[in-house]
């Protein structure tokens, strides 16, 4: 899929802390290859196999399972590379891989199946369907959380927290998972307005399936989906049969074997499936819900599944975005549907074109985003080489209308709430007008992408077949920007340039002062050690602000070290998680003590320049403490979050 998000600058020192914490989003639905992807289109299967092998070799990826299908046939359901490096076991069409968040599609299919039989409705209130499951929604009376919100990730819930990621055994029930840590399930904005990916929503929806159907969710899926679709080896559990056929998972080096992860929220990411399994699954979508002579789901239900319906932009008619466990996104000028997924040592993707009647699935046994992105690009280009993209013409929109939506926009819906303070400093977009051309770019860094008008306030990027960006008037008089394409992804709200620059300048000044404390220490510390500093009796005025800065840097370093394997290192009481908590606590304490000591020293007989610099550094430290404390970073115990 296209690069839906341009990462903001990470050059800000103290911002480093939540960057690794944001890796908690490891079971994301939308994967992004971060390297240059191939432009060639293989002409036949042999060339395709060779190109895939070249990508595996270049990315240290052991193996890949691939399904290429049409409505009427399976072009290829097999593999390339190795399923078990030590044993030299090759990947075949029967080799199982973990498909991660692509599992969410089965939750939506199950809800739609029950809706077609009148047993529930997408519009049902979750509170009415599962009153025993805890969640908070300040808008519940006027705008309740509904089943559709859970499936479209528009409930406003935070993504699951570390303790939820780490919670799970093969015997964990959905009720047990949902009761474990309900804190993350709080609507942070009015439900049914903004998309923000959340792994707990599908789990809660699957629990509703259990309550309505009267059987465990996994059994329901087996009966109503795996069996009819001839997904003969697909499973949510690590049985003996699954273990025998499952490709071993490896780290980015392609050699370090990773353990099997028993996630508690199985509906959101636990399925193991083979290329043959996925071939039948993708063909089900291409045949609009039919398998042979049997209709498993109506065309109308599938079309609803493929279309976002509850966001502000969806109400304006924008079709790009996340539907019911199913993405609608532009790739190479075509409108693909499907879903991606990731586990600790596996990445997967399935996508299809309903009108052209072609689709694919790809699964690898490593964590290489570059590998999955490059192979996916090869497969989709192989499938579309005989078709022509349908790009709409540029709409004629008055320049005055374009000018009215220019300016800065701030992100308003972080997937991981802990990263909100980072977004407030480095996540801005700038919408600019040059002549009659509108463009969007990341305000901190990034190249502009032209926004081509489709309608007065709807736009697309170059090569996209539908509108992927919408500007909407908000209730507070500010403009809301929603995007799901190669130019813009996420939800933003207009903000004055003055407020943007105030945040930036405060950040820059604080960081410059904190860095200067380290730079000056390179001079006064050696001089003190050599006994050449006359004001050594006032050493605390210099040392305390410096120590605070060093402890903050050390805390950031601990998180970065943990980011190589973040869930076990941060999700449990470990050297990394406890170390981070202690270092941040000491930083806050030193910042406070340093400010007090510097204040006391203003009457001391010491160099005024040194005192004034220490005061400024202490004030900068205190401001950072207040900011991080307000957003929950100071005092954060990762293993309990």
Coordinates of C-alpha atoms in Angstrom, one line a residue:
X1 CA 0.0 0.0 0.0
X2 CA 1.1 3.6 -0.3
X3 CA 3.1 5.4 2.3
X4 CA 0.2 6.6 4.4
X5 CA 2.2 8.6 6.8
X6 CA 5.3 10.7 6.7
X7 CA 7.1 10.4 10.0
X8 CA 7.7 13.7 11.8
X9 CA 11.2 14.6 12.8
X10 CA 12.6 12.7 15.7
X11 CA 15.6 15.1 16.3
X12 CA 14.1 16.5 19.5
X13 CA 16.0 14.9 22.4
X14 CA 13.4 14.3 25.1
X15 CA 10.9 13.3 22.5
X16 CA 12.9 10.1 22.1
X17 CA 11.2 8.4 25.1
X18 CA 7.7 7.7 23.6
X19 CA 9.1 6.8 20.1
X20 CA 9.9 3.3 21.3
X21 CA 6.8 3.2 23.4
X22 CA 4.9 3.8 20.2
X23 CA 6.3 0.5 18.9
X24 CA 3.5 -0.9 21.0
X25 CA 1.5 -0.6 17.8
X26 CA 3.4 -3.6 16.5
X27 CA 0.3 -5.5 15.5
X28 CA -0.7 -2.7 13.1
X29 CA -3.1 -3.3 10.3
X30 CA -1.4 -1.1 7.6
X31 CA 2.2 -2.0 6.8
X32 CA 4.5 0.4 5.1
X33 CA 7.7 -0.5 3.3
X34 CA 10.2 2.2 4.2
X35 CA 12.6 1.5 1.4
X36 CA 12.6 2.2 -2.4
X37 CA 10.2 -0.3 -3.9
X38 CA 10.8 -2.0 -7.3
X39 CA 9.3 -0.5 -10.4
X40 CA 9.5 -3.6 -12.6
X41 CA 6.6 -5.7 -13.5
X42 CA 7.5 -9.4 -14.0
X43 CA 6.1 -10.9 -17.2
X44 CA 5.6 -14.4 -16.0
X45 CA 5.6 -16.6 -12.8
X46 CA 9.2 -17.6 -13.2
X47 CA 10.4 -14.0 -13.4
X48 CA 8.2 -13.3 -10.4
X49 CA 9.7 -16.1 -8.4
X50 CA 13.2 -14.8 -9.3
X51 CA 12.3 -11.3 -8.3
X52 CA 10.8 -12.5 -5.0
X53 CA 13.9 -14.5 -4.2
X54 CA 16.1 -11.5 -4.9
X55 CA 14.1 -9.5 -2.3
X56 CA 14.4 -12.2 0.2
X57 CA 18.2 -12.3 -0.3
X58 CA 18.5 -8.5 -0.1
X59 CA 16.5 -8.3 3.2
X60 CA 17.7 -11.4 5.0
X61 CA 14.1 -12.7 4.9
X62 CA 14.0 -16.5 5.2
X63 CA 10.8 -17.3 3.3
X64 CA 7.5 -16.1 1.9
X65 CA 4.1 -17.7 1.2
X66 CA 2.2 -16.3 -1.8
X67 CA -1.3 -16.7 -3.3
X68 CA -2.2 -15.2 -6.6
X69 CA -5.8 -15.7 -7.7
X70 CA -8.5 -14.7 -10.0
X71 CA -12.3 -15.1 -9.6
X72 CA -12.1 -18.4 -11.5
X73 CA -8.7 -19.9 -10.6
X74 CA -5.6 -20.0 -8.4
X75 CA -2.6 -18.7 -10.4
X76 CA -0.1 -19.6 -7.8
X77 CA -0.4 -20.8 -4.2
X78 CA 3.1 -21.7 -3.0
X79 CA 6.2 -20.3 -1.5
X80 CA 9.8 -19.1 -2.0
X81 CA 12.6 -19.5 0.5
X82 CA 12.9 -21.3 3.8
X83 CA 10.3 -22.1 6.5
X84 CA 12.9 -23.4 9.0
X85 CA 16.5 -22.1 8.5
X86 CA 18.2 -24.7 10.7
X87 CA 16.4 -27.6 9.1
X88 CA 16.5 -26.2 5.6
X89 CA 12.8 -26.8 5.2
X90 CA 11.3 -25.0 2.2
X91 CA 8.2 -22.9 2.1
X92 CA 5.3 -24.6 0.3
X93 CA 1.6 -23.8 -0.3
X94 CA 0.8 -25.7 2.9
X95 CA 3.3 -23.8 5.1
X96 CA 1.5 -21.8 7.8
X97 CA 2.3 -18.2 8.6
X98 CA 0.8 -15.8 11.2
X99 CA -1.3 -13.2 9.4
X100 CA -1.6 -10.8 12.3
X101 CA -4.2 -8.1 12.0
X102 CA -5.6 -9.5 8.8
X103 CA -7.5 -11.7 11.3
X104 CA -9.7 -8.7 12.0
X105 CA -11.5 -9.2 8.7
X106 CA -13.1 -12.4 10.1
X107 CA -14.6 -10.4 13.0
X108 CA -16.4 -8.1 10.6
X109 CA -17.5 -11.0 8.4
X110 CA -19.0 -12.7 11.5
X111 CA -20.9 -9.6 12.5
X112 CA -22.2 -9.1 9.0
X113 CA -23.3 -12.8 8.9
X114 CA -25.3 -12.4 12.1
X115 CA -26.7 -9.1 10.8
X116 CA -28.0 -10.7 7.7
X117 CA -29.9 -13.2 9.8
X118 CA -31.4 -10.5 12.0
X119 CA -29.5 -11.4 15.1
X120 CA -27.8 -8.1 15.5
X121 CA -27.1 -4.8 13.7
X122 CA -24.0 -2.8 13.0
X123 CA -26.0 0.1 14.6
X124 CA -26.4 -1.7 17.9
X125 CA -25.2 0.0 21.0
X126 CA -22.2 -1.9 22.5
X127 CA -23.4 -1.0 26.0
X128 CA -26.7 -2.8 25.2
X129 CA -25.0 -5.9 23.7
X130 CA -22.2 -6.2 26.3
X131 CA -23.1 -4.3 29.4
X132 CA -20.7 -6.3 31.5
X133 CA -17.7 -5.1 29.6
X134 CA -16.2 -1.9 31.0
X135 CA -15.5 1.1 28.8
X136 CA -15.9 4.9 29.1
X137 CA -17.6 7.2 26.6
X138 CA -18.3 10.8 27.8
X139 CA -20.7 11.1 24.8
X140 CA -22.6 7.8 25.5
X141 CA -26.0 9.4 26.0
X142 CA -26.0 11.3 22.7
X143 CA -23.4 9.4 20.7
X144 CA -23.1 5.8 22.0
X145 CA -20.3 3.4 20.9
X146 CA -21.9 1.1 18.3
X147 CA -20.7 -2.1 16.8
X148 CA -19.7 -0.4 13.5
X149 CA -17.4 1.9 15.5
X150 CA -15.5 -1.1 16.9
X151 CA -15.0 -2.6 13.5
X152 CA -14.1 0.7 11.8
X153 CA -11.8 1.9 14.7
X154 CA -13.9 5.0 15.2
X155 CA -14.8 4.4 18.9
X156 CA -12.1 6.8 20.0
X157 CA -10.5 4.2 22.2
X158 CA -6.7 4.2 22.8
X159 CA -4.9 1.3 21.3
X160 CA -4.3 -1.5 23.8
X161 CA -1.7 -0.8 26.5
X162 CA 1.5 -2.7 27.3
X163 CA -0.2 -4.9 29.9
X164 CA -2.8 -5.9 27.3
X165 CA -0.2 -6.8 24.7
X166 CA 1.6 -9.0 27.3
X167 CA -1.6 -10.6 28.6
X168 CA -2.5 -13.9 27.1
X169 CA -2.2 -17.7 27.1
X170 CA -3.8 -20.4 24.9
X171 CA -6.6 -20.6 27.5
X172 CA -7.3 -16.9 27.8
X173 CA -11.0 -16.2 27.1
X174 CA -12.2 -13.0 25.4
X175 CA -14.0 -12.0 28.6
X176 CA -10.8 -12.5 30.5
X177 CA -8.8 -10.4 28.0
X178 CA -11.4 -7.6 28.1
X179 CA -11.5 -7.6 31.9
X180 CA -7.8 -7.5 32.2
X181 CA -7.1 -3.8 31.6
X182 CA -10.1 -1.8 30.6
X183 CA -8.3 1.6 31.1
X184 CA -7.4 1.9 27.4
X185 CA -11.1 1.7 26.4
X186 CA -12.0 5.4 26.9
X187 CA -13.4 7.4 24.0
X188 CA -11.1 10.3 23.6
X189 CA -13.3 12.1 21.1
X190 CA -16.9 11.6 20.0
X191 CA -17.4 8.1 18.6
X192 CA -18.1 7.9 14.9
X193 CA -15.9 10.9 13.8
X194 CA -12.3 9.9 13.4
X195 CA -10.5 6.7 12.5
X196 CA -7.7 5.6 15.0
X197 CA -6.5 2.1 14.9
X198 CA -7.4 0.1 18.1
X199 CA -6.8 -3.6 18.7
X200 CA -9.4 -3.9 21.5
X201 CA -12.4 -2.9 19.3
X202 CA -12.5 -6.1 17.2
X203 CA -12.0 -8.2 20.4
X204 CA -15.0 -6.6 22.0
X205 CA -17.0 -7.1 18.7
X206 CA -15.9 -10.8 18.7
X207 CA -17.1 -11.1 22.3
X208 CA -20.5 -9.9 21.1
X209 CA -20.5 -12.6 18.4
X210 CA -19.9 -15.2 21.2
X211 CA -22.8 -13.9 23.2
X212 CA -25.2 -13.9 20.3
X213 CA -24.1 -17.2 18.8
X214 CA -23.6 -19.0 22.0
X215 CA -20.3 -20.6 21.0
X216 CA -16.6 -19.5 21.3
X217 CA -15.6 -17.0 18.6
X218 CA -12.9 -19.3 17.2
X219 CA -15.5 -22.1 16.8
X220 CA -17.9 -19.8 15.1
X221 CA -15.2 -18.8 12.6
X222 CA -14.2 -22.4 12.0
X223 CA -17.8 -23.4 11.3
X224 CA -18.9 -20.4 9.2
X225 CA -15.7 -19.3 7.5
X226 CA -12.7 -21.6 7.6
X227 CA -14.7 -24.8 6.7
X228 CA -16.8 -23.3 3.9
X229 CA -13.8 -21.4 2.4
X230 CA -11.7 -24.6 2.4
X231 CA -9.2 -23.0 4.7
X232 CA -8.3 -26.5 5.9
X233 CA -5.2 -25.6 8.0
X234 CA -6.2 -22.2 9.3
X235 CA -6.2 -21.9 13.1
X236 CA -6.2 -19.4 16.0
X237 CA -4.2 -21.8 18.2
X238 CA -0.7 -23.5 18.3
X239 CA -1.8 -27.1 18.0
X240 CA 0.5 -30.0 17.3
X241 CA -0.6 -29.9 13.6
X242 CA -0.1 -26.2 13.4
X243 CA 3.4 -26.3 15.0
X244 CA 4.4 -29.0 12.5
X245 CA 3.4 -26.8 9.5
X246 CA 4.1 -23.3 10.9
X247 CA 7.1 -21.4 9.4
X248 CA 9.4 -20.4 12.2
X249 CA 9.5 -16.7 12.8
X250 CA 12.8 -14.7 12.8
X251 CA 14.0 -11.3 13.6
X252 CA 15.2 -8.7 11.1
X253 CA 18.5 -10.5 10.7
X254 CA 16.7 -13.5 9.3
X255 CA 18.5 -15.8 11.7
X256 CA 17.4 -15.1 15.3
X257 CA 14.4 -17.3 16.0
X258 CA 11.5 -15.7 17.8
X259 CA 9.1 -17.4 20.2
X260 CA 5.4 -18.0 19.4
X261 CA 3.3 -15.2 20.8
X262 CA 0.0 -16.3 22.4
X263 CA -1.9 -13.0 22.3
X264 CA -5.0 -12.7 24.5
X265 CA -6.9 -10.7 21.9
X266 CA -6.9 -13.6 19.4
X267 CA -9.7 -12.1 17.1
X268 CA -7.4 -9.1 16.4
X269 CA -4.4 -11.0 15.2
X270 CA -3.9 -14.7 16.0
X271 CA -4.7 -16.6 12.9
X272 CA -2.2 -19.0 11.3
X273 CA -2.9 -19.6 7.6
X274 CA -1.2 -21.0 4.5
X275 CA -1.0 -19.7 1.0
X276 CA -3.7 -22.2 0.0
X277 CA -5.9 -21.1 2.8
X278 CA -5.5 -17.4 1.8
X279 CA -6.2 -18.2 -1.9
X280 CA -9.7 -19.4 -1.0
X281 CA -10.2 -16.5 1.3
X282 CA -9.3 -13.9 -1.4
X283 CA -11.4 -15.6 -4.1
X284 CA -14.4 -15.4 -1.7
X285 CA -14.1 -11.6 -1.9
X286 CA -13.6 -11.6 -5.7
X287 CA -16.7 -13.7 -6.1
X288 CA -18.7 -11.3 -4.0
X289 CA -19.4 -13.7 -1.2
X290 CA -20.0 -16.9 -3.2
X291 CA -18.1 -20.1 -2.9
X292 CA -19.2 -22.4 -5.6
X293 CA -23.0 -22.5 -5.6
X294 CA -23.2 -21.3 -1.9
X295 CA -23.6 -17.7 -1.0
X296 CA -21.8 -17.1 2.4
X297 CA -22.5 -13.4 2.5
X298 CA -24.4 -11.0 0.3
X299 CA -22.8 -8.6 -2.2
X300 CA -24.3 -5.7 -0.2
X301 CA -22.7 -6.8 3.0
X302 CA -19.3 -7.1 1.3
X303 CA -19.6 -3.7 -0.3
X304 CA -20.5 -2.2 3.1
X305 CA -17.4 -4.0 4.6
X306 CA -15.2 -2.4 2.0
X307 CA -16.5 1.1 2.5
X308 CA -15.8 3.4 5.5
X309 CA -19.1 4.7 6.9
X310 CA -18.7 6.4 10.3
X311 CA -16.0 9.0 9.9
X312 CA -16.6 12.7 9.1
X313 CA -15.0 12.2 5.6
X314 CA -17.1 9.1 4.9
X315 CA -20.3 11.1 5.6
X316 CA -19.0 13.5 2.9
X317 CA -18.8 10.7 0.4
X318 CA -15.0 9.9 0.6
X319 CA -14.6 6.1 0.0
X320 CA -10.9 5.8 0.8
X321 CA -10.2 4.6 4.3
X322 CA -10.9 1.8 6.7
X323 CA -14.2 0.0 6.4
X324 CA -15.3 -3.0 8.5
X325 CA -12.0 -4.8 9.0
X326 CA -11.1 -3.9 5.4
X327 CA -9.0 -1.1 3.9
X328 CA -9.9 0.8 0.7
X329 CA -6.7 2.3 -0.6
X330 CA -5.0 3.4 -3.8
X331 CA -2.0 1.5 -5.2
X332 CA -0.5 2.3 -8.6
X333 CA -3.7 4.0 -9.7
X334 CA -6.0 1.1 -8.7
X335 CA -8.4 0.9 -5.7
X336 CA -7.4 -2.1 -3.7
X337 CA -9.3 -3.6 -0.8
X338 CA -7.8 -5.9 1.9
X339 CA -5.9 -5.8 5.2
X340 CA -2.3 -6.1 6.4
X341 CA -1.0 -7.6 9.6
X342 CA 2.1 -8.1 11.8
X343 CA 3.2 -10.2 14.7
X344 CA 6.5 -10.3 16.5
X345 CA 8.2 -12.2 13.7
X346 CA 5.7 -12.3 10.8
X347 CA 4.2 -9.8 8.4
X348 CA 1.3 -10.4 6.0
X349 CA -1.0 -8.7 3.5
X350 CA -4.0 -9.6 1.4
X351 CA -5.5 -7.3 -1.3
X352 CA -7.8 -7.6 -4.2
X353 CA -9.5 -5.7 -7.0
X354 CA -13.2 -6.6 -7.2
X355 CA -13.8 -5.1 -10.7
X356 CA -10.7 -6.6 -12.3
X357 CA -11.3 -9.9 -10.5
X358 CA -7.7 -10.4 -9.3
X359 CA -6.0 -10.5 -5.9
X360 CA -3.1 -11.8 -3.8
X361 CA -1.9 -12.7 -0.3
X362 CA 1.7 -12.6 0.9
X363 CA 3.1 -13.7 4.2
X364 CA 6.8 -13.6 5.4
X365 CA 8.4 -15.1 8.5
X366 CA 10.5 -12.1 9.5
X367 CA 9.9 -8.6 10.7
X368 CA 11.2 -6.9 7.5
X369 CA 8.9 -4.1 6.5
X370 CA 11.0 -3.6 3.4
X371 CA 10.6 -7.2 2.3
X372 CA 6.8 -7.3 2.7
X373 CA 6.5 -3.9 1.0
X374 CA 8.7 -4.8 -2.0
X375 CA 7.1 -8.2 -2.5
X376 CA 3.6 -6.8 -2.2
X377 CA 4.5 -4.2 -4.9
X378 CA 5.7 -6.9 -7.2
X379 CA 2.6 -8.9 -6.8
X380 CA 0.2 -6.1 -7.4
X381 CA 2.1 -4.9 -10.4
X382 CA 2.1 -8.4 -11.8
X383 CA -1.7 -8.6 -11.4
X384 CA -2.5 -5.2 -12.9
X385 CA -0.1 -5.2 -15.8
X386 CA -2.9 -6.0 -18.3
X387 CA -5.3 -3.4 -16.9
X388 CA -5.6 0.4 -17.2
X389 CA -5.9 2.7 -14.2
X390 CA -8.9 5.0 -14.2
X391 CA -7.7 8.4 -12.9
X392 CA -10.4 11.1 -12.6
X393 CA -9.9 14.6 -14.1
X394 CA -8.8 17.6 -12.1
X395 CA -11.9 19.5 -10.8
X396 CA -12.1 23.2 -11.4
X397 CA -12.1 24.7 -7.9
X398 CA -11.8 28.5 -7.4
X399 CA -8.4 29.7 -6.1
X400 CA -10.3 31.6 -3.3
X401 CA -11.7 28.3 -2.1
X402 CA -8.3 26.7 -2.1
X403 CA -6.8 29.6 -0.2
X404 CA -9.4 29.4 2.5
X405 CA -8.0 26.0 3.7
X406 CA -4.3 26.8 3.7
X407 CA -2.3 27.0 6.8
X408 CA -1.1 24.7 9.6
X409 CA -2.9 21.6 10.9
X410 CA -2.2 19.7 14.1
X411 CA -2.8 16.0 14.6
X412 CA -5.7 15.3 17.0
X413 CA -6.1 11.5 17.1
X414 CA -2.9 9.7 18.2
X415 CA -3.2 5.9 18.0
X416 CA -1.1 5.6 21.2
X417 CA -2.3 8.3 23.6
X418 CA 1.2 8.4 25.2
X419 CA 2.5 9.9 22.0
X420 CA 0.1 12.8 21.9
X421 CA 2.7 15.2 23.3
X422 CA 5.1 14.2 20.5
X423 CA 2.4 14.9 17.9
X424 CA 1.8 18.3 19.4
X425 CA 5.4 19.2 18.8
X426 CA 6.4 17.5 15.6
X427 CA 3.3 16.2 13.8
X428 CA 2.0 19.3 12.1
X429 CA 1.0 19.5 8.5
X430 CA 1.2 22.6 6.3
X431 CA -1.3 23.1 3.5
X432 CA 0.2 25.6 1.0
X433 CA -1.0 27.2 -2.2
X434 CA 1.4 28.0 -5.0
X435 CA -0.4 29.7 -7.9
X436 CA -3.5 27.4 -8.4
X437 CA -1.8 24.3 -6.9
X438 CA -2.5 23.1 -3.4
X439 CA 0.0 20.9 -1.6
X440 CA 0.5 19.2 1.8
X441 CA 3.7 18.6 3.5
X442 CA 5.0 17.6 7.0
X443 CA 5.7 20.9 8.6
X444 CA 8.9 19.8 10.5
X445 CA 10.4 18.1 7.4
X446 CA 9.2 16.6 4.2
X447 CA 8.6 17.3 0.5
X448 CA 5.2 18.7 -0.6
X449 CA 2.6 16.4 -2.2
X450 CA 0.2 18.1 -4.5
X451 CA -3.5 17.8 -3.6
X452 CA -5.5 17.6 -6.8
X453 CA -9.1 18.7 -6.5
X454 CA -11.8 16.1 -7.0
X455 CA -14.5 18.3 -5.6
X456 CA -14.4 21.7 -3.8
X457 CA -13.1 20.3 -0.5
X458 CA -12.0 16.8 -1.6
X459 CA -8.6 16.0 -3.0
X460 CA -6.4 13.2 -4.2
X461 CA -2.7 12.8 -4.8
X462 CA -1.1 12.1 -8.1
X463 CA -2.1 8.8 -9.5
X464 CA -4.9 8.1 -7.0
X465 CA -8.3 7.1 -8.6
X466 CA -10.6 8.6 -5.9
X467 CA -10.6 11.4 -3.3
X468 CA -8.4 10.5 -0.3
X469 CA -8.4 13.8 1.5
X470 CA -11.3 15.9 2.8
X471 CA -11.5 19.3 4.5
X472 CA -14.6 19.6 6.8
X473 CA -15.9 22.5 8.8
X474 CA -15.7 21.6 12.5
X475 CA -18.3 22.6 15.1
X476 CA -15.7 24.9 16.8
X477 CA -15.1 26.9 13.7
X478 CA -11.8 25.2 12.9
X479 CA -11.3 23.1 9.8
X480 CA -10.9 19.3 10.2
X481 CA -8.7 17.5 7.8
X482 CA -9.0 13.8 7.3
X483 CA -6.8 11.8 4.9
X484 CA -6.1 8.2 3.9
X485 CA -3.8 8.4 1.0
X486 CA -0.2 9.0 -0.1
X487 CA -0.4 12.7 0.6
X488 CA -2.2 12.8 3.9
X489 CA -3.0 10.2 6.5
X490 CA -4.7 10.8 9.8
X491 CA -7.0 13.4 11.4
X492 CA -5.9 17.1 11.8
X493 CA -7.4 20.3 12.8
X494 CA -6.5 23.8 11.7
X495 CA -4.3 25.8 14.1
X496 CA -2.8 29.3 14.0
X497 CA 0.8 29.7 12.9
X498 CA 1.5 31.6 16.1
X499 CA 0.6 28.6 18.3
X500 CA 2.7 26.3 16.1
X501 CA 5.7 28.6 16.3
X502 CA 5.2 29.1 20.1
X503 CA 5.5 25.3 20.6
X504 CA 8.4 25.0 18.3
X505 CA 10.3 27.9 19.8
X506 CA 9.7 26.7 23.4
X507 CA 11.0 23.2 22.4
X508 CA 14.0 24.6 20.6
X509 CA 15.0 26.9 23.4
X510 CA 14.6 24.2 26.1
X511 CA 16.6 21.7 24.1
X512 CA 19.3 24.2 23.3
X513 CA 19.7 25.2 26.9
X514 CA 19.8 21.5 28.0
X515 CA 22.4 20.8 25.3
X516 CA 24.4 23.8 26.4
X517 CA 24.7 22.4 30.0
X518 CA 26.4 19.3 28.5
X519 CA 28.6 21.5 26.3
X520 CA 29.7 23.7 29.2
X521 CA 30.4 20.7 31.3
X522 CA 33.1 19.7 28.9
X523 CA 35.0 22.8 30.1
X524 CA 34.1 23.1 33.8
X525 CA 34.2 19.4 34.8
X526 CA 37.9 18.9 33.7
X527 CA 38.8 22.2 35.3
X528 CA 37.1 21.2 38.6
X529 CA 38.9 17.9 38.5
X530 CA 42.2 19.7 38.1
X531 CA 41.4 22.1 40.9
X532 CA 41.4 25.1 38.6
X533 CA 37.9 26.2 39.1
X534 CA 37.7 29.1 41.6
X535 CA 34.0 28.7 42.3
X536 CA 34.1 25.0 43.1
X537 CA 32.2 25.7 46.3
X538 CA 29.2 26.5 44.2
X539 CA 29.5 23.3 42.2
X540 CA 25.9 22.2 42.9
X541 CA 24.5 25.2 40.9
X542 CA 26.3 23.8 37.8
X543 CA 26.0 20.1 38.6
X544 CA 22.3 19.7 39.4
X545 CA 20.9 21.0 36.1
X546 CA 23.5 19.0 34.2
X547 CA 22.7 15.8 36.1
X548 CA 19.0 16.3 35.4
X549 CA 19.8 16.5 31.6
X550 CA 22.0 13.4 31.8
X551 CA 19.3 11.4 33.6
X552 CA 16.7 12.3 31.0
X553 CA 19.1 11.3 28.2
X554 CA 19.8 8.0 30.0
X555 CA 16.0 7.4 30.3
X556 CA 15.6 7.9 26.5
X557 CA 18.6 5.6 26.0
X558 CA 17.0 2.9 28.0
X559 CA 13.8 3.0 25.9
X560 CA 15.8 2.9 22.7
X561 CA 17.8 -0.1 23.9
X562 CA 14.4 -1.8 24.7
X563 CA 13.0 -0.9 21.3
X564 CA 14.8 -3.9 19.8
X565 CA 12.4 -6.1 21.6
X566 CA 9.9 -3.7 23.2
X567 CA 7.1 -5.8 24.4
X568 CA 8.9 -8.2 26.8
X569 CA 11.5 -5.6 27.8
X570 CA 8.9 -2.8 28.6
X571 CA 5.8 -4.8 29.3
X572 CA 7.3 -6.6 32.3
X573 CA 9.4 -5.4 35.3
X574 CA 12.8 -5.6 33.6
X575 CA 16.1 -3.7 33.6
X576 CA 14.8 -1.5 30.9
X577 CA 11.3 -0.7 32.2
X578 CA 12.2 -0.3 35.8
X579 CA 15.3 1.6 34.7
X580 CA 13.3 4.0 32.6
X581 CA 10.9 4.7 35.5
X582 CA 13.7 5.3 38.0
X583 CA 15.7 7.5 35.6
X584 CA 12.7 9.6 34.7
X585 CA 11.8 10.0 38.4
X586 CA 15.3 11.0 39.3
X587 CA 15.3 13.5 36.4
X588 CA 12.2 15.1 37.7
X589 CA 13.6 15.3 41.2
X590 CA 17.0 16.7 40.1
X591 CA 15.2 19.3 37.9
X592 CA 13.2 20.5 40.9
X593 CA 16.1 20.4 43.3
X594 CA 18.3 22.2 40.8
X595 CA 15.8 25.0 40.3
X596 CA 15.5 25.5 44.0
X597 CA 19.2 25.5 44.5
X598 CA 19.8 27.9 41.7
X599 CA 17.2 30.2 43.1
X600 CA 18.9 30.1 46.5
X601 CA 22.2 30.9 44.9
X602 CA 21.2 34.3 43.4
X603 CA 22.8 36.1 46.4
X604 CA 25.9 34.0 46.4
X605 CA 29.2 35.4 45.5
X606 CA 29.7 33.6 42.2
X607 CA 30.0 34.4 38.5
X608 CA 26.8 36.0 37.4
X609 CA 27.0 34.5 33.9
X610 CA 27.4 31.0 35.3
X611 CA 24.5 31.6 37.7
X612 CA 22.2 33.0 35.0
X613 CA 23.0 30.1 32.6
X614 CA 22.3 27.6 35.4
X615 CA 19.0 29.3 36.1
X616 CA 18.0 29.1 32.4
X617 CA 18.9 25.4 32.2
X618 CA 17.0 24.8 35.4
X619 CA 13.9 26.6 34.1
X620 CA 14.2 24.5 30.9
X621 CA 14.4 21.3 32.9
X622 CA 11.4 22.3 34.9
X623 CA 9.3 23.1 31.8
X624 CA 10.2 19.7 30.3
X625 CA 9.2 18.0 33.6
X626 CA 5.9 19.9 33.6
X627 CA 5.2 19.0 30.0
X628 CA 6.1 15.3 30.3
X629 CA 4.4 15.1 33.6
X630 CA 1.2 16.5 32.2
X631 CA 1.2 13.9 29.4
X632 CA 1.9 11.0 31.7
X633 CA 5.5 10.3 30.9
X634 CA 6.9 11.3 34.3
X635 CA 6.0 8.5 36.7
X636 CA 5.1 6.1 33.9
X637 CA 5.6 2.5 34.9
X638 CA 5.7 0.7 31.6
X639 CA 5.1 -2.7 33.0
X640 CA 1.9 -1.5 34.6
X641 CA 0.6 0.6 31.7

